[in-house]
CSV table of C-alpha atoms in Angstrom, one decimal:
chain,number,residue,atom,x,y,z
U,1,MET,CA,-0.2,-0.3,0.0
U,2,ALA,CA,2.9,2.6,1.0
U,3,GLU,CA,4.5,1.6,-2.4
U,4,ASP,CA,1.5,2.1,-4.5
U,5,LEU,CA,0.8,5.3,-2.7
U,6,ARG,CA,4.4,6.7,-3.5
U,7,GLN,CA,4.2,5.6,-7.0
U,8,LEU,CA,0.5,7.6,-7.3
U,9,LEU,CA,2.4,10.8,-5.7
U,10,ARG,CA,5.2,10.4,-7.9
U,11,GLY,CA,3.1,10.3,-11.0
U,12,ILE,CA,0.9,13.5,-10.2
U,13,GLU,CA,1.8,16.0,-12.9
U,14,VAL,CA,2.8,19.3,-10.9
U,15,PHE,CA,3.3,22.1,-14.0
U,16,ALA,CA,0.3,20.6,-15.7
U,17,ASP,CA,-0.6,24.3,-17.4
U,18,GLU,CA,0.3,26.9,-19.2
U,19,LEU,CA,2.8,28.8,-16.6
U,20,PRO,CA,3.1,32.7,-16.9
U,21,ALA,CA,6.2,34.5,-17.5
U,22,PHE,CA,7.9,36.4,-14.9
U,23,ASP,CA,11.0,38.7,-15.7
U,24,PRO,CA,12.6,39.6,-12.2
U,25,SER,CA,14.4,42.5,-13.8
U,26,THR,CA,11.0,44.2,-14.4
U,27,ALA,CA,10.0,43.7,-10.8
U,28,PRO,CA,8.6,46.7,-9.3
U,29,ALA,CA,10.5,48.7,-6.3
U,30,THR,CA,8.1,47.3,-3.3
U,31,PRO,CA,7.0,43.6,-2.8
U,32,GLU,CA,3.8,44.9,-1.7
U,33,GLU,CA,3.2,46.2,-5.3
U,34,LEU,CA,4.6,42.7,-7.0
U,35,PHE,CA,2.3,40.8,-4.5
U,36,THR,CA,-0.7,42.8,-5.2
U,37,GLU,CA,0.0,42.5,-9.2
U,38,TRP,CA,0.6,38.2,-8.6
U,39,LEU,CA,-2.5,38.2,-6.3
U,40,LEU,CA,-5.0,40.3,-9.1
U,41,HIS,CA,-3.3,37.8,-11.7
U,42,ALA,CA,-4.3,34.8,-9.4
U,43,LEU,CA,-8.0,36.5,-9.2
U,44,ASP,CA,-8.5,37.0,-12.8
U,45,SER,CA,-7.0,33.5,-13.9
U,46,GLY,CA,-9.4,31.9,-12.0
U,47,VAL,CA,-7.6,30.7,-9.1
U,48,ARG,CA,-10.0,29.8,-6.0
U,49,VAL,CA,-9.6,31.9,-2.8
U,50,PRO,CA,-6.0,33.0,-3.7
U,51,HIS,CA,-6.3,35.4,-0.6
U,52,ALA,CA,-6.2,32.4,1.3
U,53,MET,CA,-2.1,31.9,3.3
U,54,THR,CA,-0.7,29.9,5.7
U,55,LEU,CA,0.0,31.4,9.0
U,56,SER,CA,3.3,29.7,10.8
U,57,THR,CA,3.9,30.9,14.5
U,58,ALA,CA,5.9,29.5,17.0
U,59,GLY,CA,5.3,29.7,20.9
U,60,ALA,CA,8.0,30.2,23.6
U,61,ASP,CA,9.2,26.5,23.4
U,62,GLY,CA,10.0,27.3,19.5
U,63,ASP,CA,7.3,24.3,18.7
U,64,PRO,CA,5.9,25.7,15.4
U,65,THR,CA,2.2,25.4,14.1
U,66,ALA,CA,0.7,26.3,11.2
U,67,ARG,CA,-2.9,26.9,9.8
U,68,VAL,CA,-4.5,28.3,6.6
U,69,LEU,CA,-7.0,31.4,7.3
U,70,ILE,CA,-7.7,34.8,4.7
U,71,LEU,CA,-5.5,37.7,4.1
U,72,LYS,CA,-7.5,41.0,4.9
U,73,ASN,CA,-5.4,43.6,3.3
U,74,VAL,CA,-1.6,44.4,2.3
U,75,ASP,CA,0.1,47.8,2.1
U,76,ALA,CA,3.0,49.8,2.8
U,77,GLU,CA,2.8,48.7,6.7
U,78,GLY,CA,2.7,44.6,5.7
U,79,TRP,CA,0.4,42.1,5.2
U,80,GLN,CA,-2.8,42.3,7.6
U,81,PHE,CA,-5.0,38.8,9.1
U,82,ALA,CA,-7.0,39.0,12.3
U,83,SER,CA,-7.0,36.6,15.1
U,84,ASP,CA,-8.7,36.2,18.7
U,85,SER,CA,-5.8,36.7,21.0
U,86,GLY,CA,-7.2,34.0,23.4
U,87,GLY,CA,-6.6,31.1,20.4
U,88,VAL,CA,-3.1,29.0,19.7
U,89,LYS,CA,-2.2,31.6,17.6
U,90,GLY,CA,-3.1,34.6,19.7
U,91,ARG,CA,-0.7,32.9,22.4
U,92,ASP,CA,1.9,32.0,19.8
U,93,LEU,CA,2.2,35.7,19.0
U,94,ALA,CA,2.2,37.0,22.4
U,95,GLU,CA,5.5,35.2,23.3
U,96,ARG,CA,7.1,35.5,20.1
U,97,PRO,CA,5.5,38.3,17.7
U,98,PHE,CA,7.0,36.8,14.8
U,99,ALA,CA,5.3,34.9,11.8
U,100,ALA,CA,5.6,33.7,8.0
U,101,LEU,CA,2.8,33.7,6.0
U,102,THR,CA,2.6,31.4,2.7
U,103,PHE,CA,0.5,32.1,-0.6
U,104,TYR,CA,0.4,29.2,-3.4
U,105,TRP,CA,-1.2,29.6,-6.6
U,106,PRO,CA,-0.8,26.2,-8.2
U,107,GLU,CA,-3.0,26.7,-11.5
U,108,LEU,CA,0.2,29.5,-11.9
U,109,ALA,CA,2.8,27.7,-10.1
U,110,ARG,CA,3.1,30.7,-8.1
U,111,GLN,CA,4.3,30.8,-4.2
U,112,VAL,CA,5.0,33.8,-2.3
U,113,ARG,CA,6.7,34.0,1.5
U,114,VAL,CA,6.6,36.4,3.7
U,115,ARG,CA,8.9,36.6,7.4
U,116,GLY,CA,8.6,39.5,9.8
U,117,PRO,CA,7.2,40.8,13.0
U,118,VAL,CA,3.7,41.4,14.0
U,119,ALA,CA,2.3,44.1,15.3
U,120,ALA,CA,-1.3,44.5,16.7
U,121,ALA,CA,-3.6,47.4,15.5
U,122,GLY,CA,-5.4,49.6,17.7
U,123,ARG,CA,-8.7,48.9,19.1
U,124,ASP,CA,-10.8,51.0,16.6
U,125,ALA,CA,-9.2,49.2,13.3
U,126,SER,CA,-9.8,45.8,15.3
U,127,ARG,CA,-13.6,46.6,16.4
U,128,ALA,CA,-13.8,47.7,12.5
U,129,ASP,CA,-12.5,44.2,11.4
U,130,PHE,CA,-14.6,42.4,13.4
U,131,LEU,CA,-17.9,43.9,12.7
U,132,ALA,CA,-17.1,43.8,8.9
U,133,ARG,CA,-17.1,39.8,9.5
U,134,GLY,CA,-20.4,38.1,8.3
U,135,VAL,CA,-23.0,37.1,10.8
U,136,GLY,CA,-22.2,33.5,11.4
U,137,ALA,CA,-18.2,34.3,11.8
U,138,ARG,CA,-19.1,36.5,14.6
U,139,ALA,CA,-21.1,34.7,16.5
U,140,GLU,CA,-18.8,31.9,16.2
U,141,SER,CA,-15.5,34.0,17.4
U,142,LEU,CA,-17.8,35.9,20.4
U,143,LEU,CA,-17.9,32.1,21.7
U,144,GLY,CA,-14.1,32.5,22.3
U,145,ARG,CA,-13.6,28.8,22.5
U,146,GLN,CA,-11.3,28.2,19.5
U,147,SER,CA,-9.1,25.1,20.1
U,148,GLN,CA,-10.8,24.1,23.4
U,149,PRO,CA,-11.7,20.7,23.7
U,150,LEU,CA,-15.6,19.7,22.4
U,151,THR,CA,-17.7,16.9,23.4
U,152,GLY,CA,-19.7,16.6,20.6
U,153,LEU,CA,-21.0,18.1,17.4
U,154,ALA,CA,-24.2,18.9,19.4
U,155,GLU,CA,-22.3,21.3,21.9
U,156,ARG,CA,-21.0,22.9,18.8
U,157,ASP,CA,-24.3,23.3,17.3
U,158,SER,CA,-26.3,24.4,20.1
U,159,ALA,CA,-23.8,27.2,21.7
U,160,VAL,CA,-23.3,28.7,17.9
U,161,ALA,CA,-26.9,29.1,17.7
U,162,ALA,CA,-27.1,30.9,20.9
U,163,SER,CA,-24.5,33.0,19.7
U,164,LEU,CA,-26.2,33.5,16.7
U,165,ALA,CA,-29.4,34.6,18.2
U,166,ARG,CA,-27.2,37.0,20.7
U,167,VAL,CA,-25.6,38.5,17.7
U,168,GLU,CA,-29.4,39.1,15.8
U,169,GLN,CA,-30.2,41.2,18.7
U,170,GLN,CA,-27.1,42.9,19.3
U,171,PRO,CA,-25.1,43.6,16.3
U,172,ASP,CA,-22.5,45.7,17.8
U,173,LEU,CA,-21.0,43.1,20.0
U,174,VAL,CA,-16.8,42.7,19.1
U,175,ALA,CA,-15.0,39.8,20.6
U,176,GLU,CA,-13.0,41.2,23.4
U,177,GLY,CA,-9.7,39.6,22.6
U,178,TRP,CA,-10.8,40.3,18.7
U,179,GLN,CA,-7.4,41.9,17.4
U,180,LEU,CA,-6.4,43.0,13.5
U,181,LEU,CA,-2.5,42.1,13.0
U,182,THR,CA,0.0,43.1,10.3
U,183,VAL,CA,3.1,41.3,9.3
U,184,ARG,CA,5.5,43.7,8.9
U,185,ALA,CA,7.8,42.2,6.4
U,186,GLU,CA,11.5,41.9,6.6
U,187,SER,CA,11.8,39.3,3.7
U,188,VAL,CA,9.5,38.6,0.7
U,189,GLU,CA,10.2,35.6,-1.8
U,190,PHE,CA,8.5,35.5,-5.1
U,191,TRP,CA,8.5,31.9,-6.5
U,192,GLN,CA,7.7,31.2,-9.9
U,193,GLY,CA,7.4,27.5,-11.1
U,194,ASP,CA,9.0,26.6,-14.7
U,195,LYS,CA,7.9,23.2,-16.2
U,196,GLY,CA,11.8,22.6,-17.3
U,197,ARG,CA,12.7,23.1,-13.5
U,198,ARG,CA,14.2,26.5,-14.1
U,199,HIS,CA,12.4,27.8,-11.4
U,200,THR,CA,12.6,31.7,-11.0
U,201,ARG,CA,13.0,33.1,-6.8
U,202,LEU,CA,13.4,37.1,-6.1
U,203,THR,CA,13.5,38.2,-2.6
U,204,TYR,CA,13.3,41.2,-1.1
U,205,LEU,CA,15.1,41.9,2.0
U,206,ALA,CA,14.3,45.4,4.1
U,207,ALA,CA,17.1,47.5,4.1
U,208,GLU,CA,18.5,50.0,7.4
U,209,ASP,CA,17.2,52.8,5.0
U,210,GLY,CA,13.8,51.9,5.2
U,211,GLY,CA,13.8,50.7,1.3
U,212,TRP,CA,14.4,47.2,-0.5
U,213,GLN,CA,17.1,45.1,-1.9
U,214,ARG,CA,16.2,42.8,-4.2
U,215,ARG,CA,18.0,39.2,-5.0
U,216,LEU,CA,17.8,36.4,-6.8
U,217,LEU,CA,17.9,33.0,-5.6
U,218,TRP,CA,18.8,29.3,-6.9
U,219,PRO,CA,15.9,27.3,-7.3
């Protein structure tokens, strides 16, 4: 069985579609500009949920953990996401305020990796972000039980239903620990796959003067 699975996995074609070209010499001066170009291209190309990303954190013991969530925005300040401070990622970031983000758009063979310290936005910005979420998402977040043990799905459904009724009665409720967070990138790598395995890797490194240095890497 293990050998059959090994052969099955080896037989999956990785770069099956026509891939976009990427000339790093024409890349813009900042990584957020290039990221926005790639994100919009992914959206136009029909990539589903192109704003989904893997967030990797580590606690005080250095033990890493990762999960997929949604990008909220990207600008000159960095890459934004949101989290409840009481969850695993919230506790990790309180102990070690650094994170890595990974975006992968398989249809385009494109990957973006972002690394840097994480800063929390002010209360007003975090509140606005929470209230912009859908009713169901707010109801779930107001429970404040993320990653806690659950006795059964009926318990979940009952608690969510009660929280949803509460939100409908009090639409301005905001989860106490909700935070809007920004990864202030120190490095951003853009990876463009190639069918001939001549992959292109371009990294932006934060410079002391506030600008960016660009560097090509071997695939």
